[in-house]
XYZ file of N, CA and C in Angstrom:
417
model
N 0.815 -1.196 0.000
C 0.000 0.000 0.000
C 0.868 1.274 0.000
N 2.125 1.121 0.395
C 3.017 2.266 0.492
C 3.330 2.853 -0.895
N 3.630 1.988 -1.873
C 3.997 2.450 -3.218
C 2.845 3.186 -3.908
N 1.603 2.647 -3.889
C 0.519 3.403 -4.540
C 0.247 4.762 -3.889
N 0.421 4.851 -2.578
C 0.209 6.134 -1.903
C 1.272 7.138 -2.347
N 2.527 6.704 -2.388
C 3.597 7.596 -2.849
C 3.401 7.971 -4.320
N 2.976 7.005 -5.135
C 2.724 7.297 -6.548
C 1.567 8.293 -6.691
N 0.536 8.152 -5.856
C -0.576 9.102 -5.877
C -0.125 10.496 -5.492
N 0.743 10.588 -4.481
C 1.293 11.891 -4.101
C 2.143 12.473 -5.234
N 2.874 11.607 -5.924
C 3.658 12.055 -7.074
C 2.779 12.577 -8.192
N 1.642 11.895 -8.449
C 0.678 12.359 -9.469
C 0.125 13.726 -9.080
N -0.196 13.879 -7.810
C -0.686 15.171 -7.329
C 0.387 16.248 -7.498
N 1.636 15.909 -7.196
C 2.742 16.846 -7.385
C 2.917 17.231 -8.849
N 2.761 16.268 -9.763
C 2.853 16.565 -11.202
C 1.754 17.527 -11.623
N 0.549 17.291 -11.124
C -0.575 18.171 -11.477
C -0.340 19.583 -10.954
N 0.144 19.700 -9.722
C 0.422 21.013 -9.131
C 1.521 21.731 -9.915
N 2.579 20.996 -10.274
C 3.656 21.606 -11.055
C 3.166 22.056 -12.428
N 2.312 21.256 -13.060
C 1.777 21.634 -14.377
C 0.993 22.936 -14.277
N 0.155 23.052 -13.263
C -0.611 24.286 -13.066
C 0.334 25.457 -12.796
N 1.353 25.231 -11.968
C 2.335 26.269 -11.654
C 3.044 26.750 -12.924
N 3.494 25.796 -13.762
C 4.197 26.175 -14.992
C 3.279 26.929 -15.947
N 2.012 26.523 -16.013
C 1.070 27.215 -16.895
C 0.805 28.636 -16.384
N 0.632 28.771 -15.058
C 0.379 30.104 -14.496
C 1.558 31.050 -14.690
N 2.775 30.518 -14.590
C 3.979 31.352 -14.698
C 4.706 31.129 -16.021
N 3.951 30.866 -17.091
C 4.556 30.584 -18.395
C 5.303 31.776 -18.971
N 5.006 32.968 -18.510
C 5.692 34.156 -19.011
C 6.981 34.460 -18.249
N 7.259 33.704 -17.198
C 8.497 33.943 -16.449
C 9.691 33.514 -17.291
N 10.819 34.093 -17.010
C 12.025 33.856 -17.802
C 12.455 32.391 -17.755
N 12.368 31.771 -16.588
C 12.824 30.389 -16.421
C 11.954 29.432 -17.233
N 10.631 29.586 -17.148
C 9.730 28.685 -17.870
C 9.845 28.912 -19.374
N 9.985 30.160 -19.811
C 10.141 30.424 -21.241
C 11.414 29.800 -21.781
N 12.483 29.875 -21.016
C 13.748 29.299 -21.477
C 13.705 27.782 -21.503
N 13.001 27.175 -20.566
C 12.907 25.709 -20.525
C 11.922 25.189 -21.564
N 10.993 26.003 -22.024
C 9.945 25.664 -22.976
C 8.795 24.970 -22.247
N 7.657 25.628 -22.231
C 6.476 25.129 -21.534
C 6.050 23.758 -22.052
N 6.101 23.550 -23.359
C 5.714 22.250 -23.932
C 6.640 21.150 -23.425
N 7.944 21.452 -23.346
C 8.913 20.478 -22.824
C 8.577 20.104 -21.382
N 8.334 21.105 -20.558
C 8.020 20.849 -19.150
C 6.744 20.027 -18.999
N 5.722 20.362 -19.771
C 4.452 19.643 -19.659
C 4.558 18.219 -20.196
N 5.296 18.013 -21.290
C 5.495 16.649 -21.795
C 6.281 15.794 -20.810
N 7.290 16.383 -20.205
C 8.094 15.667 -19.212
C 7.221 15.279 -18.016
N 6.402 16.223 -17.546
C 5.495 15.927 -16.438
C 4.460 14.877 -16.823
N 3.996 14.906 -18.058
C 3.042 13.895 -18.515
C 3.676 12.506 -18.512
N 4.947 12.423 -18.899
C 5.661 11.147 -18.840
C 5.798 10.637 -17.413
N 6.159 11.520 -16.502
C 6.279 11.131 -15.095
C 4.921 10.720 -14.545
N 3.874 11.485 -14.879
C 2.516 11.171 -14.436
C 2.085 9.798 -14.945
N 2.400 9.499 -16.203
C 2.039 8.199 -16.777
C 2.731 7.052 -16.053
N 4.006 7.219 -15.749
C 4.730 6.177 -15.011
C 4.163 5.984 -13.612
N 3.850 7.063 -12.932
C 3.291 6.958 -11.588
C 1.893 6.343 -11.614
N 1.105 6.703 -12.602
C -0.223 6.104 -12.741
C -0.106 4.610 -13.038
N 0.890 4.234 -13.805
C 1.152 2.821 -14.069
C 1.464 2.073 -12.774
N 2.228 2.707 -11.898
C 2.521 2.088 -10.592
C 1.258 1.891 -9.764
N 0.366 2.858 -9.810
C -0.891 2.725 -9.063
C -1.709 1.567 -9.617
N -1.745 1.439 -10.939
C -2.523 0.365 -11.559
C -1.934 -1.009 -11.219
N -0.627 -1.090 -10.991
C -0.006 -2.358 -10.594
C -0.601 -2.880 -9.293
N -1.080 -1.981 -8.437
C -1.594 -2.410 -7.139
C -3.066 -2.840 -7.199
N -3.735 -2.632 -8.338
C -5.138 -3.008 -8.480
C -5.273 -4.496 -8.802
N -6.490 -4.999 -8.746
C -6.748 -6.369 -9.159
C -6.434 -6.481 -10.642
N -5.646 -7.492 -10.999
C -5.173 -7.609 -12.370
C -6.204 -8.295 -13.265
N -6.611 -7.600 -14.285
C -7.475 -8.126 -15.331
C -6.740 -7.933 -16.652
N -7.326 -8.374 -17.730
C -6.704 -8.171 -19.037
C -6.521 -6.688 -19.319
N -7.541 -5.880 -19.015
C -7.463 -4.448 -19.271
C -6.358 -3.791 -18.444
N -6.318 -4.068 -17.135
C -5.298 -3.432 -16.296
C -3.898 -3.897 -16.675
N -3.783 -5.155 -17.088
C -2.473 -5.671 -17.501
C -1.954 -4.914 -18.721
N -2.803 -4.735 -19.709
C -2.407 -4.030 -20.923
C -2.225 -2.543 -20.648
N -3.146 -1.951 -19.899
C -3.124 -0.513 -19.660
C -1.892 -0.088 -18.862
N -1.532 -0.846 -17.821
C -0.353 -0.473 -17.025
C 0.925 -0.585 -17.842
N 0.982 -1.586 -18.725
C 2.165 -1.722 -19.582
C 2.249 -0.576 -20.572
N 1.108 -0.235 -21.200
C 1.069 0.882 -22.142
C 1.484 2.179 -21.465
N 0.902 2.464 -20.312
C 1.235 3.712 -19.618
C 2.711 3.772 -19.258
N 3.243 2.680 -18.768
C 4.656 2.661 -18.391
C 5.575 2.882 -19.577
N 5.300 2.160 -20.668
C 6.153 2.289 -21.858
C 6.041 3.672 -22.487
N 4.827 4.178 -22.607
C 4.651 5.488 -23.235
C 5.159 6.610 -22.340
N 4.995 6.480 -21.026
C 5.543 7.472 -20.108
C 7.056 7.531 -20.185
N 7.681 6.360 -20.216
C 9.136 6.319 -20.337
C 9.571 6.880 -21.694
N 8.796 6.595 -22.739
C 9.108 7.145 -24.058
C 9.048 8.666 -24.072
N 8.059 9.240 -23.387
C 7.963 10.703 -23.311
C 9.158 11.295 -22.570
N 9.524 10.692 -21.465
C 10.652 11.203 -20.672
C 11.946 11.127 -21.472
N 12.219 9.973 -22.070
C 13.459 9.801 -22.841
C 13.464 10.723 -24.053
N 12.297 10.871 -24.711
C 12.218 11.765 -25.859
C 12.519 13.210 -25.490
N 11.985 13.655 -24.362
C 12.253 15.029 -23.911
C 13.718 15.223 -23.551
N 14.302 14.255 -22.888
C 15.721 14.358 -22.532
C 16.578 14.368 -23.795
N 16.232 13.526 -24.772
C 16.969 13.493 -26.030
C 16.851 14.832 -26.765
N 15.648 15.399 -26.793
C 15.455 16.689 -27.466
C 16.289 17.777 -26.800
N 16.275 17.824 -25.480
C 17.045 18.858 -24.768
C 18.546 18.630 -24.948
N 18.975 17.386 -24.947
C 20.393 17.084 -25.141
C 20.849 17.513 -26.531
N 20.025 17.245 -27.541
C 20.356 17.654 -28.895
C 20.430 19.170 -28.994
N 19.516 19.845 -28.326
C 19.494 21.311 -28.360
C 20.746 21.888 -27.701
N 21.123 21.334 -26.571
C 22.331 21.811 -25.876
C 23.557 21.551 -26.737
N 23.608 20.384 -27.390
C 24.720 20.074 -28.282
C 24.820 21.098 -29.405
N 23.661 21.460 -29.987
C 23.666 22.462 -31.053
C 24.136 23.818 -30.560
N 23.757 24.184 -29.343
C 24.199 25.479 -28.795
C 25.713 25.482 -28.636
N 26.268 24.405 -28.096
C 27.718 24.355 -27.938
C 28.431 24.258 -29.276
N 27.826 23.552 -30.216
C 28.430 23.406 -31.533
C 28.507 24.753 -32.247
N 27.456 25.526 -32.137
C 27.400 26.837 -32.786
C 27.544 27.946 -31.756
N 28.387 27.806 -30.815
C 28.504 28.683 -29.664
C 28.201 30.135 -30.007
N 27.042 30.585 -29.529
C 26.643 31.967 -29.708
C 25.897 32.255 -31.002
N 25.838 31.299 -31.918
C 25.201 31.569 -33.206
C 23.680 31.446 -33.140
N 23.163 30.703 -32.191
C 21.710 30.542 -32.060
C 21.311 30.805 -30.615
N 20.058 31.120 -30.414
C 19.604 31.386 -29.046
C 19.423 30.064 -28.300
N 19.589 30.071 -26.994
C 19.529 28.813 -26.224
C 18.102 28.369 -25.891
N 17.136 28.666 -26.735
C 15.774 28.192 -26.508
C 15.445 27.130 -27.541
N 14.481 26.278 -27.203
C 14.095 25.209 -28.099
C 12.690 25.480 -28.611
N 12.500 25.409 -29.903
C 11.184 25.605 -30.488
C 10.321 24.360 -30.345
N 9.014 24.550 -30.458
C 8.098 23.417 -30.323
C 8.268 22.405 -31.446
N 8.622 22.860 -32.637
C 8.840 21.935 -33.751
C 10.012 21.007 -33.491
N 11.089 21.586 -32.971
C 12.274 20.788 -32.646
C 11.961 19.778 -31.544
N 11.215 20.216 -30.542
C 10.793 19.312 -29.470
C 9.924 18.194 -30.029
N 9.004 18.525 -30.909
C 8.106 17.521 -31.474
C 8.857 16.478 -32.285
N 9.865 16.898 -33.024
C 10.627 15.951 -33.848
C 11.365 14.944 -32.969
N 12.093 15.424 -31.970
C 12.907 14.513 -31.179
C 12.102 13.729 -30.160
N 11.239 14.413 -29.411
C 10.423 13.697 -28.424
C 9.419 12.788 -29.126
N 8.864 13.253 -30.238
C 7.899 12.450 -30.974
C 8.506 11.197 -31.559
N 9.750 11.258 -32.022
C 10.378 10.070 -32.596
C 10.587 8.988 -31.541
N 11.044 9.369 -30.364
C 11.226 8.379 -29.295
C 9.872 7.876 -28.815
N 8.889 8.770 -28.714
C 7.542 8.370 -28.305
C 6.950 7.395 -29.312
N 7.171 7.619 -30.601
C 6.666 6.729 -31.637
C 7.295 5.340 -31.516
N 8.579 5.288 -31.235
C 9.248 3.999 -31.026
C 8.645 3.283 -29.821
N 8.404 4.010 -28.733
C 7.788 3.406 -27.548
C 6.380 2.914 -27.860
N 5.635 3.663 -28.657
C 4.290 3.249 -29.042
C 4.328 1.975 -29.883
N 5.270 1.891 -30.803
C 5.408 0.682 -31.624
C 5.740 -0.519 -30.745
N 6.675 -0.357 -29.790
C 7.010 -1.457 -28.889
C 5.816 -1.859 -28.033
N 5.036 -0.879 -27.592
C 3.851 -1.184 -26.791
C 2.833 -1.965 -27.610
N 2.650 -1.579 -28.869
C 1.724 -2.306 -29.737
C 2.217 -3.719 -30.038
N 3.507 -3.866 -30.276
C 4.065 -5.200 -30.511
C 3.897 -6.065 -29.273
N 4.163 -5.502 -28.098
C 3.990 -6.239 -26.847
C 2.550 -6.698 -26.676
N 1.615 -5.816 -26.997
C 0.212 -6.110 -26.778
C -0.352 -7.061 -27.821
N 0.040 -6.887 -29.074
C -0.609 -7.630 -30.153
C 0.262 -8.708 -30.791
N 1.429 -9.006 -30.225
C 2.347 -9.962 -30.844
C 1.744 -11.356 -30.964
N 1.019 -11.777 -29.959
C 0.468 -13.135 -29.996
C -0.904 -13.170 -30.651
N -1.413 -12.060 -31.113
C -2.718 -12.027 -31.752
C -3.859 -11.728 -30.795
N -3.601 -11.803 -29.520
C -4.610 -11.462 -28.514
C -3.916 -10.736 -27.375
N -4.654 -9.896 -26.647
C -4.007 -9.132 -25.573
C -3.550 -10.054 -24.441
N -2.488 -9.653 -23.734
C -2.034 -10.454 -22.602
C -3.087 -10.494 -21.505
N -3.105 -11.547 -20.753
C -4.076 -11.678 -19.673
C -3.368 -11.585 -18.338
N -4.051 -11.053 -17.356
C -3.497 -10.945 -16.012
C -3.539 -12.297 -15.316
N -2.449 -12.649 -14.648
C -2.420 -13.905 -13.905
C -2.060 -13.621 -12.462
N -2.763 -14.245 -11.574
C -2.487 -14.088 -10.149
C -1.665 -15.281 -9.711
N -0.494 -14.984 -9.095
C 0.352 -16.083 -8.620
C 0.411 -16.075 -7.120
C-alpha cells in the first residue's frame, strides 16, 4: 500500500507543477525551458506513476495491458524530452553563440515524438504480438 500512496502523491505533485508552470509561463525560467517540454516531461512522469498505481489493483486483461502501455509510453515521453534537450544543448555548444539557447516546439516535437513513436510501436508489438491481448495472472 506504500507504493501506490507515494505514486498518488507524485501524481498530485505533477498536477500542481503543471498548473504552476502554466500560471507562470511568461516567467524567464519557464520560457527558457519551454512550456511544452516541461508539460510533456510531467506527462511522462505522471504516466509512469499512474502505471505504478494500476499495478496495485486487481489484475485483469485491461489493467495488464493498460499499465504496460502507460509505463512504456511514459518512459518514451521522458526519454524523448531528454533526447530533445540534449540535442538542443549540443547544437548550442556546436554553434557557440550563433543561435539562441531556446528550443522551439517543432524541434521538441521531432525529437520527443520520434522516441515516443518507437515506444508506441514497442507497446503495440507487446500487446498484439500473440494475436490477442495479454491476460493478467495471479500467482
